[in-house]
JSON list of C-alpha atoms in Angstrom, two decimals:
[
{"chain": "A", "resi": 1, "resn": "MET", "atom": "CA", "xyz": [-122.38, -119.96, -67.45]},
{"chain": "A", "resi": 2, "resn": "THR", "atom": "CA", "xyz": [-124.45, -117.32, -65.65]},
{"chain": "A", "resi": 3, "resn": "HIS", "atom": "CA", "xyz": [-128.16, -117.62, -64.88]},
{"chain": "A", "resi": 4, "resn": "ASP", "atom": "CA", "xyz": [-128.96, -115.32, -67.84]},
{"chain": "A", "resi": 5, "resn": "ASP", "atom": "CA", "xyz": [-126.86, -117.41, -70.24]},
{"chain": "A", "resi": 6, "resn": "GLN", "atom": "CA", "xyz": [-128.79, -120.60, -69.46]},
{"chain": "A", "resi": 7, "resn": "PRO", "atom": "CA", "xyz": [-130.10, -122.19, -72.66]},
{"chain": "A", "resi": 8, "resn": "GLY", "atom": "CA", "xyz": [-133.89, -122.21, -72.90]},
{"chain": "A", "resi": 9, "resn": "LEU", "atom": "CA", "xyz": [-136.05, -125.18, -73.87]},
{"chain": "A", "resi": 10, "resn": "THR", "atom": "CA", "xyz": [-136.02, -126.73, -77.32]},
{"chain": "A", "resi": 11, "resn": "ASP", "atom": "CA", "xyz": [-139.38, -126.84, -79.12]},
{"chain": "A", "resi": 12, "resn": "GLN", "atom": "CA", "xyz": [-139.72, -130.53, -78.21]},
{"chain": "A", "resi": 13, "resn": "GLN", "atom": "CA", "xyz": [-138.91, -129.90, -74.56]},
{"chain": "A", "resi": 14, "resn": "ARG", "atom": "CA", "xyz": [-141.31, -126.97, -74.40]},
{"chain": "A", "resi": 15, "resn": "LYS", "atom": "CA", "xyz": [-144.08, -129.13, -75.87]},
{"chain": "A", "resi": 16, "resn": "ALA", "atom": "CA", "xyz": [-143.39, -131.84, -73.27]},
{"chain": "A", "resi": 17, "resn": "ALA", "atom": "CA", "xyz": [-143.33, -129.29, -70.44]},
{"chain": "A", "resi": 18, "resn": "GLN", "atom": "CA", "xyz": [-146.62, -127.75, -71.65]},
{"chain": "A", "resi": 19, "resn": "LEU", "atom": "CA", "xyz": [-148.31, -131.18, -71.57]},
{"chain": "A", "resi": 20, "resn": "ILE", "atom": "CA", "xyz": [-147.20, -131.68, -67.97]},
{"chain": "A", "resi": 21, "resn": "TRP", "atom": "CA", "xyz": [-148.24, -128.11, -67.06]},
{"chain": "A", "resi": 22, "resn": "ASP", "atom": "CA", "xyz": [-151.75, -128.73, -68.45]},
{"chain": "A", "resi": 23, "resn": "TYR", "atom": "CA", "xyz": [-151.99, -132.01, -66.53]},
{"chain": "A", "resi": 24, "resn": "HIS", "atom": "CA", "xyz": [-151.00, -130.40, -63.21]},
{"chain": "A", "resi": 25, "resn": "ARG", "atom": "CA", "xyz": [-153.87, -127.91, -63.44]},
{"chain": "A", "resi": 26, "resn": "MET", "atom": "CA", "xyz": [-157.15, -129.35, -62.18]},
{"chain": "A", "resi": 27, "resn": "HIS", "atom": "CA", "xyz": [-159.38, -126.99, -64.24]},
{"chain": "A", "resi": 28, "resn": "HIS", "atom": "CA", "xyz": [-161.94, -126.73, -61.42]},
{"chain": "A", "resi": 29, "resn": "GLN", "atom": "CA", "xyz": [-164.84, -124.31, -61.74]},
{"chain": "A", "resi": 30, "resn": "LEU", "atom": "CA", "xyz": [-164.36, -121.72, -58.98]},
{"chain": "A", "resi": 31, "resn": "ARG", "atom": "CA", "xyz": [-167.24, -121.34, -56.53]},
{"chain": "A", "resi": 32, "resn": "PRO", "atom": "CA", "xyz": [-167.67, -120.01, -53.00]},
{"chain": "A", "resi": 33, "resn": "CYS", "atom": "CA", "xyz": [-166.07, -122.12, -50.23]},
{"chain": "A", "resi": 34, "resn": "ASP", "atom": "CA", "xyz": [-166.14, -122.01, -46.43]},
{"chain": "A", "resi": 35, "resn": "ALA", "atom": "CA", "xyz": [-162.40, -121.25, -46.21]},
{"chain": "A", "resi": 36, "resn": "ALA", "atom": "CA", "xyz": [-159.19, -121.27, -48.25]},
{"chain": "A", "resi": 37, "resn": "ILE", "atom": "CA", "xyz": [-155.63, -122.46, -47.73]},
{"chain": "A", "resi": 38, "resn": "ALA", "atom": "CA", "xyz": [-152.90, -120.76, -49.77]},
{"chain": "A", "resi": 39, "resn": "LEU", "atom": "CA", "xyz": [-149.83, -122.97, -50.02]},
{"chain": "A", "resi": 40, "resn": "GLY", "atom": "CA", "xyz": [-146.42, -121.43, -49.41]},
{"chain": "A", "resi": 41, "resn": "SER", "atom": "CA", "xyz": [-143.97, -121.30, -52.31]},
{"chain": "A", "resi": 42, "resn": "HIS", "atom": "CA", "xyz": [-141.43, -118.99, -53.92]},
{"chain": "A", "resi": 43, "resn": "ASP", "atom": "CA", "xyz": [-144.19, -117.26, -55.93]},
{"chain": "A", "resi": 44, "resn": "LEU", "atom": "CA", "xyz": [-145.95, -114.04, -54.78]},
{"chain": "A", "resi": 45, "resn": "GLY", "atom": "CA", "xyz": [-148.57, -114.81, -57.43]},
{"chain": "A", "resi": 46, "resn": "VAL", "atom": "CA", "xyz": [-150.15, -117.07, -54.80]},
{"chain": "A", "resi": 47, "resn": "PRO", "atom": "CA", "xyz": [-150.98, -114.37, -52.20]},
{"chain": "A", "resi": 48, "resn": "ALA", "atom": "CA", "xyz": [-151.85, -111.91, -54.98]},
{"chain": "A", "resi": 49, "resn": "TYR", "atom": "CA", "xyz": [-154.40, -114.29, -56.48]},
{"chain": "A", "resi": 50, "resn": "SER", "atom": "CA", "xyz": [-155.64, -115.21, -52.98]},
{"chain": "A", "resi": 51, "resn": "ALA", "atom": "CA", "xyz": [-156.37, -111.53, -52.36]},
{"chain": "A", "resi": 52, "resn": "GLU", "atom": "CA", "xyz": [-158.23, -111.28, -55.67]},
{"chain": "A", "resi": 53, "resn": "LEU", "atom": "CA", "xyz": [-160.39, -114.32, -54.83]},
{"chain": "A", "resi": 54, "resn": "PHE", "atom": "CA", "xyz": [-161.07, -113.02, -51.31]},
{"chain": "A", "resi": 55, "resn": "ARG", "atom": "CA", "xyz": [-162.20, -109.67, -52.72]},
{"chain": "A", "resi": 56, "resn": "ALA", "atom": "CA", "xyz": [-164.46, -111.55, -55.15]},
{"chain": "A", "resi": 57, "resn": "GLY", "atom": "CA", "xyz": [-166.22, -113.05, -52.11]},
{"chain": "A", "resi": 58, "resn": "LEU", "atom": "CA", "xyz": [-165.19, -116.67, -52.70]},
{"chain": "A", "resi": 59, "resn": "PHE", "atom": "CA", "xyz": [-164.28, -117.36, -49.03]},
{"chain": "A", "resi": 60, "resn": "PRO", "atom": "CA", "xyz": [-164.51, -115.50, -45.70]},
{"chain": "A", "resi": 61, "resn": "ALA", "atom": "CA", "xyz": [-161.32, -116.88, -44.10]},
{"chain": "A", "resi": 62, "resn": "LEU", "atom": "CA", "xyz": [-157.87, -117.55, -45.53]},
{"chain": "A", "resi": 63, "resn": "VAL", "atom": "CA", "xyz": [-154.89, -119.47, -44.12]},
{"chain": "A", "resi": 64, "resn": "PHE", "atom": "CA", "xyz": [-151.39, -118.81, -45.44]},
{"chain": "A", "resi": 65, "resn": "SER", "atom": "CA", "xyz": [-149.22, -121.84, -44.77]},
{"chain": "A", "resi": 66, "resn": "GLY", "atom": "CA", "xyz": [-145.46, -122.29, -44.99]},
{"chain": "A", "resi": 67, "resn": "GLY", "atom": "CA", "xyz": [-142.18, -121.89, -43.15]},
{"chain": "A", "resi": 68, "resn": "PRO", "atom": "CA", "xyz": [-138.90, -120.76, -44.76]},
{"chain": "A", "resi": 69, "resn": "ASN", "atom": "CA", "xyz": [-138.69, -121.87, -48.41]},
{"chain": "A", "resi": 70, "resn": "PRO", "atom": "CA", "xyz": [-136.39, -124.93, -48.52]},
{"chain": "A", "resi": 71, "resn": "THR", "atom": "CA", "xyz": [-134.93, -124.16, -51.96]},
{"chain": "A", "resi": 72, "resn": "ALA", "atom": "CA", "xyz": [-134.68, -120.36, -51.55]},
{"chain": "A", "resi": 73, "resn": "PRO", "atom": "CA", "xyz": [-134.65, -119.46, -47.82]},
{"chain": "A", "resi": 74, "resn": "GLU", "atom": "CA", "xyz": [-133.34, -115.97, -48.60]},
{"chain": "A", "resi": 75, "resn": "ARG", "atom": "CA", "xyz": [-136.47, -115.16, -50.63]},
{"chain": "A", "resi": 76, "resn": "PHE", "atom": "CA", "xyz": [-138.81, -115.01, -47.62]},
{"chain": "A", "resi": 77, "resn": "PRO", "atom": "CA", "xyz": [-136.49, -114.91, -44.59]},
{"chain": "A", "resi": 78, "resn": "ARG", "atom": "CA", "xyz": [-139.33, -114.77, -42.05]},
{"chain": "A", "resi": 79, "resn": "GLY", "atom": "CA", "xyz": [-141.15, -117.69, -43.69]},
{"chain": "A", "resi": 80, "resn": "GLU", "atom": "CA", "xyz": [-143.58, -117.93, -46.57]},
{"chain": "A", "resi": 81, "resn": "ALA", "atom": "CA", "xyz": [-146.79, -117.56, -44.55]},
{"chain": "A", "resi": 82, "resn": "VAL", "atom": "CA", "xyz": [-145.63, -114.33, -42.86]},
{"chain": "A", "resi": 83, "resn": "HIS", "atom": "CA", "xyz": [-144.57, -112.68, -46.14]},
{"chain": "A", "resi": 84, "resn": "PHE", "atom": "CA", "xyz": [-147.68, -113.91, -47.98]},
{"chain": "A", "resi": 85, "resn": "ARG", "atom": "CA", "xyz": [-149.92, -112.47, -45.27]},
{"chain": "A", "resi": 86, "resn": "GLU", "atom": "CA", "xyz": [-148.21, -109.07, -45.49]},
{"chain": "A", "resi": 87, "resn": "HIS", "atom": "CA", "xyz": [-148.57, -109.08, -49.28]},
{"chain": "A", "resi": 88, "resn": "ALA", "atom": "CA", "xyz": [-152.29, -109.92, -49.06]},
{"chain": "A", "resi": 89, "resn": "VAL", "atom": "CA", "xyz": [-152.91, -107.21, -46.44]},
{"chain": "A", "resi": 90, "resn": "ASP", "atom": "CA", "xyz": [-151.15, -104.70, -48.74]},
{"chain": "A", "resi": 91, "resn": "LEU", "atom": "CA", "xyz": [-153.60, -105.81, -51.45]},
{"chain": "A", "resi": 92, "resn": "GLY", "atom": "CA", "xyz": [-156.62, -105.07, -49.27]},
{"chain": "A", "resi": 93, "resn": "VAL", "atom": "CA", "xyz": [-157.41, -108.31, -47.43]},
{"chain": "A", "resi": 94, "resn": "PRO", "atom": "CA", "xyz": [-158.43, -107.43, -43.85]},
{"chain": "A", "resi": 95, "resn": "ALA", "atom": "CA", "xyz": [-155.87, -108.75, -41.36]},
{"chain": "A", "resi": 96, "resn": "ASP", "atom": "CA", "xyz": [-158.62, -110.36, -39.26]},
{"chain": "A", "resi": 97, "resn": "ALA", "atom": "CA", "xyz": [-159.68, -112.56, -42.21]},
{"chain": "A", "resi": 98, "resn": "ILE", "atom": "CA", "xyz": [-156.20, -114.16, -42.35]},
{"chain": "A", "resi": 99, "resn": "LEU", "atom": "CA", "xyz": [-154.72, -116.94, -40.25]},
{"chain": "A", "resi": 100, "resn": "ILE", "atom": "CA", "xyz": [-151.11, -118.02, -40.58]},
{"chain": "A", "resi": 101, "resn": "GLU", "atom": "CA", "xyz": [-149.52, -121.42, -40.25]},
{"chain": "A", "resi": 102, "resn": "PRO", "atom": "CA", "xyz": [-145.76, -120.69, -40.16]},
{"chain": "A", "resi": 103, "resn": "ASN", "atom": "CA", "xyz": [-144.25, -124.17, -39.69]},
{"chain": "A", "resi": 104, "resn": "ALA", "atom": "CA", "xyz": [-145.11, -126.40, -42.66]},
{"chain": "A", "resi": 105, "resn": "THR", "atom": "CA", "xyz": [-142.22, -127.66, -44.79]},
{"chain": "A", "resi": 106, "resn": "ASN", "atom": "CA", "xyz": [-144.19, -129.89, -47.18]},
{"chain": "A", "resi": 107, "resn": "THR", "atom": "CA", "xyz": [-147.67, -130.13, -48.70]},
{"chain": "A", "resi": 108, "resn": "GLY", "atom": "CA", "xyz": [-148.97, -132.69, -46.20]},
{"chain": "A", "resi": 109, "resn": "GLN", "atom": "CA", "xyz": [-147.99, -130.38, -43.34]},
{"chain": "A", "resi": 110, "resn": "ASN", "atom": "CA", "xyz": [-149.50, -127.38, -45.19]},
{"chain": "A", "resi": 111, "resn": "ILE", "atom": "CA", "xyz": [-152.88, -129.12, -45.00]},
{"chain": "A", "resi": 112, "resn": "THR", "atom": "CA", "xyz": [-152.76, -130.85, -41.61]},
{"chain": "A", "resi": 113, "resn": "LEU", "atom": "CA", "xyz": [-151.28, -127.87, -39.74]},
{"chain": "A", "resi": 114, "resn": "SER", "atom": "CA", "xyz": [-153.65, -125.40, -41.47]},
{"chain": "A", "resi": 115, "resn": "ARG", "atom": "CA", "xyz": [-156.57, -127.60, -40.50]},
{"chain": "A", "resi": 116, "resn": "GLN", "atom": "CA", "xyz": [-155.42, -127.40, -36.85]},
{"chain": "A", "resi": 117, "resn": "VAL", "atom": "CA", "xyz": [-155.06, -123.61, -37.06]},
{"chain": "A", "resi": 118, "resn": "MET", "atom": "CA", "xyz": [-158.59, -123.31, -38.49]},
{"chain": "A", "resi": 119, "resn": "SER", "atom": "CA", "xyz": [-160.03, -125.68, -35.90]},
{"chain": "A", "resi": 120, "resn": "GLU", "atom": "CA", "xyz": [-158.48, -123.61, -33.09]},
{"chain": "A", "resi": 121, "resn": "ALA", "atom": "CA", "xyz": [-160.16, -120.54, -34.62]},
{"chain": "A", "resi": 122, "resn": "GLY", "atom": "CA", "xyz": [-163.51, -122.35, -34.69]},
{"chain": "A", "resi": 123, "resn": "ILE", "atom": "CA", "xyz": [-163.48, -122.83, -38.49]},
{"chain": "A", "resi": 124, "resn": "ARG", "atom": "CA", "xyz": [-164.55, -126.31, -39.63]},
{"chain": "A", "resi": 125, "resn": "PRO", "atom": "CA", "xyz": [-165.07, -126.07, -43.37]},
{"chain": "A", "resi": 126, "resn": "ALA", "atom": "CA", "xyz": [-167.12, -128.50, -45.45]},
{"chain": "A", "resi": 127, "resn": "THR", "atom": "CA", "xyz": [-165.76, -126.89, -48.63]},
{"chain": "A", "resi": 128, "resn": "LEU", "atom": "CA", "xyz": [-162.17, -125.73, -49.03]},
{"chain": "A", "resi": 129, "resn": "MET", "atom": "CA", "xyz": [-160.37, -123.77, -51.72]},
{"chain": "A", "resi": 130, "resn": "LEU", "atom": "CA", "xyz": [-156.72, -124.70, -52.25]},
{"chain": "A", "resi": 131, "resn": "ILE", "atom": "CA", "xyz": [-154.69, -121.88, -53.81]},
{"chain": "A", "resi": 132, "resn": "ALA", "atom": "CA", "xyz": [-151.29, -122.87, -55.15]},
{"chain": "A", "resi": 133, "resn": "MET", "atom": "CA", "xyz": [-148.82, -122.31, -57.96]},
{"chain": "A", "resi": 134, "resn": "PRO", "atom": "CA", "xyz": [-150.32, -123.55, -61.25]},
{"chain": "A", "resi": 135, "resn": "TYR", "atom": "CA", "xyz": [-148.17, -126.66, -61.43]},
{"chain": "A", "resi": 136, "resn": "MET", "atom": "CA", "xyz": [-148.87, -127.59, -57.81]},
{"chain": "A", "resi": 137, "resn": "GLU", "atom": "CA", "xyz": [-152.66, -127.87, -58.09]},
{"chain": "A", "resi": 138, "resn": "ARG", "atom": "CA", "xyz": [-152.84, -131.62, -58.69]},
{"chain": "A", "resi": 139, "resn": "ARG", "atom": "CA", "xyz": [-150.35, -132.53, -55.97]},
{"chain": "A", "resi": 140, "resn": "ALA", "atom": "CA", "xyz": [-152.16, -130.27, -53.49]},
{"chain": "A", "resi": 141, "resn": "TYR", "atom": "CA", "xyz": [-155.46, -131.89, -54.45]},
{"chain": "A", "resi": 142, "resn": "ALA", "atom": "CA", "xyz": [-154.15, -135.47, -54.17]},
{"chain": "A", "resi": 143, "resn": "THR", "atom": "CA", "xyz": [-152.49, -134.72, -50.81]},
{"chain": "A", "resi": 144, "resn": "THR", "atom": "CA", "xyz": [-155.59, -133.09, -49.33]},
{"chain": "A", "resi": 145, "resn": "ARG", "atom": "CA", "xyz": [-157.83, -135.97, -50.48]},
{"chain": "A", "resi": 146, "resn": "LYS", "atom": "CA", "xyz": [-155.51, -138.26, -48.50]},
{"chain": "A", "resi": 147, "resn": "VAL", "atom": "CA", "xyz": [-155.04, -136.30, -45.28]},
{"chain": "A", "resi": 148, "resn": "TRP", "atom": "CA", "xyz": [-158.49, -134.63, -45.11]},
{"chain": "A", "resi": 149, "resn": "PRO", "atom": "CA", "xyz": [-160.81, -136.88, -47.13]},
{"chain": "A", "resi": 150, "resn": "GLU", "atom": "CA", "xyz": [-164.11, -135.50, -45.81]},
{"chain": "A", "resi": 151, "resn": "VAL", "atom": "CA", "xyz": [-163.60, -131.92, -47.06]},
{"chain": "A", "resi": 152, "resn": "GLU", "atom": "CA", "xyz": [-164.78, -130.95, -50.55]},
{"chain": "A", "resi": 153, "resn": "ILE", "atom": "CA", "xyz": [-161.94, -129.34, -52.54]},
{"chain": "A", "resi": 154, "resn": "VAL", "atom": "CA", "xyz": [-161.82, -126.63, -55.18]},
{"chain": "A", "resi": 155, "resn": "CYS", "atom": "CA", "xyz": [-158.35, -125.99, -56.63]},
{"chain": "A", "resi": 156, "resn": "ALA", "atom": "CA", "xyz": [-157.33, -122.52, -57.81]},
{"chain": "A", "resi": 157, "resn": "SER", "atom": "CA", "xyz": [-154.20, -120.90, -59.22]},
{"chain": "A", "resi": 158, "resn": "GLN", "atom": "CA", "xyz": [-153.39, -117.76, -61.17]},
{"chain": "A", "resi": 159, "resn": "PRO", "atom": "CA", "xyz": [-155.05, -117.95, -64.59]},
{"chain": "A", "resi": 160, "resn": "ILE", "atom": "CA", "xyz": [-151.80, -117.58, -66.51]},
{"chain": "A", "resi": 161, "resn": "ASP", "atom": "CA", "xyz": [-150.77, -119.47, -69.62]},
{"chain": "A", "resi": 162, "resn": "PHE", "atom": "CA", "xyz": [-147.58, -121.50, -69.83]},
{"chain": "A", "resi": 163, "resn": "ASP", "atom": "CA", "xyz": [-145.61, -119.13, -72.06]},
{"chain": "A", "resi": 164, "resn": "ASP", "atom": "CA", "xyz": [-146.41, -116.14, -69.83]},
{"chain": "A", "resi": 165, "resn": "TYR", "atom": "CA", "xyz": [-145.41, -118.13, -66.76]},
{"chain": "A", "resi": 166, "resn": "LEU", "atom": "CA", "xyz": [-142.08, -119.06, -68.36]},
{"chain": "A", "resi": 167, "resn": "LYS", "atom": "CA", "xyz": [-141.44, -115.40, -69.22]},
{"chain": "A", "resi": 168, "resn": "GLY", "atom": "CA", "xyz": [-142.37, -114.26, -65.72]},
{"chain": "A", "resi": 169, "resn": "MET", "atom": "CA", "xyz": [-140.08, -116.81, -64.06]},
{"chain": "A", "resi": 170, "resn": "GLY", "atom": "CA", "xyz": [-137.21, -115.98, -66.43]},
{"chain": "A", "resi": 171, "resn": "ASP", "atom": "CA", "xyz": [-135.65, -119.45, -66.21]},
{"chain": "A", "resi": 172, "resn": "GLU", "atom": "CA", "xyz": [-137.29, -121.99, -68.53]},
{"chain": "A", "resi": 173, "resn": "ARG", "atom": "CA", "xyz": [-135.14, -124.90, -67.42]},
{"chain": "A", "resi": 174, "resn": "LYS", "atom": "CA", "xyz": [-135.92, -124.35, -63.75]},
{"chain": "A", "resi": 175, "resn": "VAL", "atom": "CA", "xyz": [-139.66, -124.30, -64.50]},
{"chain": "A", "resi": 176, "resn": "ALA", "atom": "CA", "xyz": [-139.36, -127.56, -66.49]},
{"chain": "A", "resi": 177, "resn": "GLU", "atom": "CA", "xyz": [-137.48, -129.13, -63.57]},
{"chain": "A", "resi": 178, "resn": "MET", "atom": "CA", "xyz": [-140.23, -128.06, -61.16]},
{"chain": "A", "resi": 179, "resn": "LEU", "atom": "CA", "xyz": [-142.90, -129.55, -63.44]},
{"chain": "A", "resi": 180, "resn": "VAL", "atom": "CA", "xyz": [-140.99, -132.83, -63.65]},
{"chain": "A", "resi": 181, "resn": "GLY", "atom": "CA", "xyz": [-140.38, -132.94, -59.89]},
{"chain": "A", "resi": 182, "resn": "ASP", "atom": "CA", "xyz": [-144.04, -132.34, -59.06]},
{"chain": "A", "resi": 183, "resn": "LEU", "atom": "CA", "xyz": [-145.17, -135.00, -61.53]},
{"chain": "A", "resi": 184, "resn": "GLN", "atom": "CA", "xyz": [-142.80, -137.54, -60.00]},
{"chain": "A", "resi": 185, "resn": "ARG", "atom": "CA", "xyz": [-144.38, -136.79, -56.60]},
{"chain": "A", "resi": 186, "resn": "VAL", "atom": "CA", "xyz": [-147.89, -137.21, -58.03]},
{"chain": "A", "resi": 187, "resn": "ILE", "atom": "CA", "xyz": [-146.78, -140.65, -59.27]},
{"chain": "A", "resi": 188, "resn": "GLU", "atom": "CA", "xyz": [-144.72, -141.78, -56.25]},
{"chain": "A", "resi": 189, "resn": "TYR", "atom": "CA", "xyz": [-146.40, -140.24, -53.20]},
{"chain": "A", "resi": 190, "resn": "PRO", "atom": "CA", "xyz": [-149.49, -142.53, -53.23]},
{"chain": "A", "resi": 191, "resn": "LYS", "atom": "CA", "xyz": [-147.15, -145.53, -52.77]},
{"chain": "A", "resi": 192, "resn": "LEU", "atom": "CA", "xyz": [-145.68, -143.80, -49.69]},
{"chain": "A", "resi": 193, "resn": "GLY", "atom": "CA", "xyz": [-149.13, -143.02, -48.26]},
{"chain": "A", "resi": 194, "resn": "PHE", "atom": "CA", "xyz": [-148.80, -139.24, -48.76]},
{"chain": "A", "resi": 195, "resn": "ALA", "atom": "CA", "xyz": [-151.48, -138.73, -51.43]},
{"chain": "A", "resi": 196, "resn": "VAL", "atom": "CA", "xyz": [-154.30, -140.44, -53.32]},
{"chain": "A", "resi": 197, "resn": "GLU", "atom": "CA", "xyz": [-153.61, -142.01, -56.70]},
{"chain": "A", "resi": 198, "resn": "GLN", "atom": "CA", "xyz": [-154.02, -139.83, -59.81]},
{"chain": "A", "resi": 199, "resn": "GLU", "atom": "CA", "xyz": [-154.32, -141.30, -63.29]},
{"chain": "A", "resi": 200, "resn": "VAL", "atom": "CA", "xyz": [-151.44, -140.09, -65.50]},
{"chain": "A", "resi": 201, "resn": "PRO", "atom": "CA", "xyz": [-152.25, -140.18, -69.23]},
{"chain": "A", "resi": 202, "resn": "GLY", "atom": "CA", "xyz": [-149.75, -141.96, -71.50]},
{"chain": "A", "resi": 203, "resn": "ASP", "atom": "CA", "xyz": [-148.69, -138.82, -73.37]},
{"chain": "A", "resi": 204, "resn": "VAL", "atom": "CA", "xyz": [-147.98, -137.03, -70.07]},
{"chain": "A", "resi": 205, "resn": "HIS", "atom": "CA", "xyz": [-145.93, -140.00, -68.87]},
{"chain": "A", "resi": 206, "resn": "ASP", "atom": "CA", "xyz": [-143.96, -140.00, -72.14]},
{"chain": "A", "resi": 207, "resn": "ALA", "atom": "CA", "xyz": [-143.32, -136.24, -71.82]},
{"chain": "A", "resi": 208, "resn": "TYR", "atom": "CA", "xyz": [-142.06, -136.79, -68.27]},
{"chain": "A", "resi": 209, "resn": "LYS", "atom": "CA", "xyz": [-139.68, -139.58, -69.31]},
{"chain": "A", "resi": 210, "resn": "ALA", "atom": "CA", "xyz": [-138.36, -137.51, -72.24]},
{"chain": "A", "resi": 211, "resn": "LEU", "atom": "CA", "xyz": [-137.56, -134.53, -69.99]},
{"chain": "A", "resi": 212, "resn": "VAL", "atom": "CA", "xyz": [-135.87, -136.76, -67.39]},
{"chain": "A", "resi": 213, "resn": "ARG", "atom": "CA", "xyz": [-133.78, -138.29, -70.20]},
{"chain": "A", "resi": 214, "resn": "ASP", "atom": "CA", "xyz": [-132.82, -134.76, -71.28]},
{"chain": "A", "resi": 215, "resn": "GLY", "atom": "CA", "xyz": [-131.47, -134.06, -67.79]},
{"chain": "A", "resi": 216, "resn": "PHE", "atom": "CA", "xyz": [-134.34, -132.13, -66.14]},
{"chain": "A", "resi": 217, "resn": "SER", "atom": "CA", "xyz": [-133.79, -134.06, -62.94]},
{"chain": "A", "resi": 218, "resn": "SER", "atom": "CA", "xyz": [-132.63, -131.65, -60.22]},
{"chain": "A", "resi": 219, "resn": "ARG", "atom": "CA", "xyz": [-136.02, -131.75, -58.44]},
{"chain": "A", "resi": 220, "resn": "LEU", "atom": "CA", "xyz": [-136.41, -135.54, -58.52]},
{"chain": "A", "resi": 221, "resn": "LEU", "atom": "CA", "xyz": [-136.63, -137.50, -55.29]},
{"chain": "A", "resi": 222, "resn": "ASN", "atom": "CA", "xyz": [-133.59, -139.66, -54.60]}
]
């Protein structure tokens, strides 16, 4: 079966995935912050939205963080941060407003290494905007609260609805697997000391279990 022949989601699966999608988004009110960290990923929506927020005056300094993408290294061969920076500069962000952190391979490293890069540049923010893919907001928030508890966090991601995101990604099953994988990390990482605890509502938990039962498990931790 080719990528294009992949079956989509059933109505029930889509409803479950939408519940998890809504939970992952923090729904923070955007406001000006001292600096921003944009988390590396496979999605150029992140640097594009970062550029939009920079142009809107929401932060004076921006760190792009991320090494080669672990699941799709061919997508950004020189590393996520490098490609994201180039994309943002093309969209009008001045090069001197951008710092890059090109080594992180997970969310904890995204935050701790970006903090070091900012500190070396003399930036010690009291308020920090985290810019991520929509379904990574909550995990980014919970991780940052753990590794950098004194900073005040505002989460941001492209204001796109679930159906449009599915269409844009072109692979509904892959998106559902990402949603499930991120939710498992929100649940499990506090026990490992990687993140603070987040309350997971019962209906979201049920949606997660239903999708795992249906085989959306490729992104689960072993």
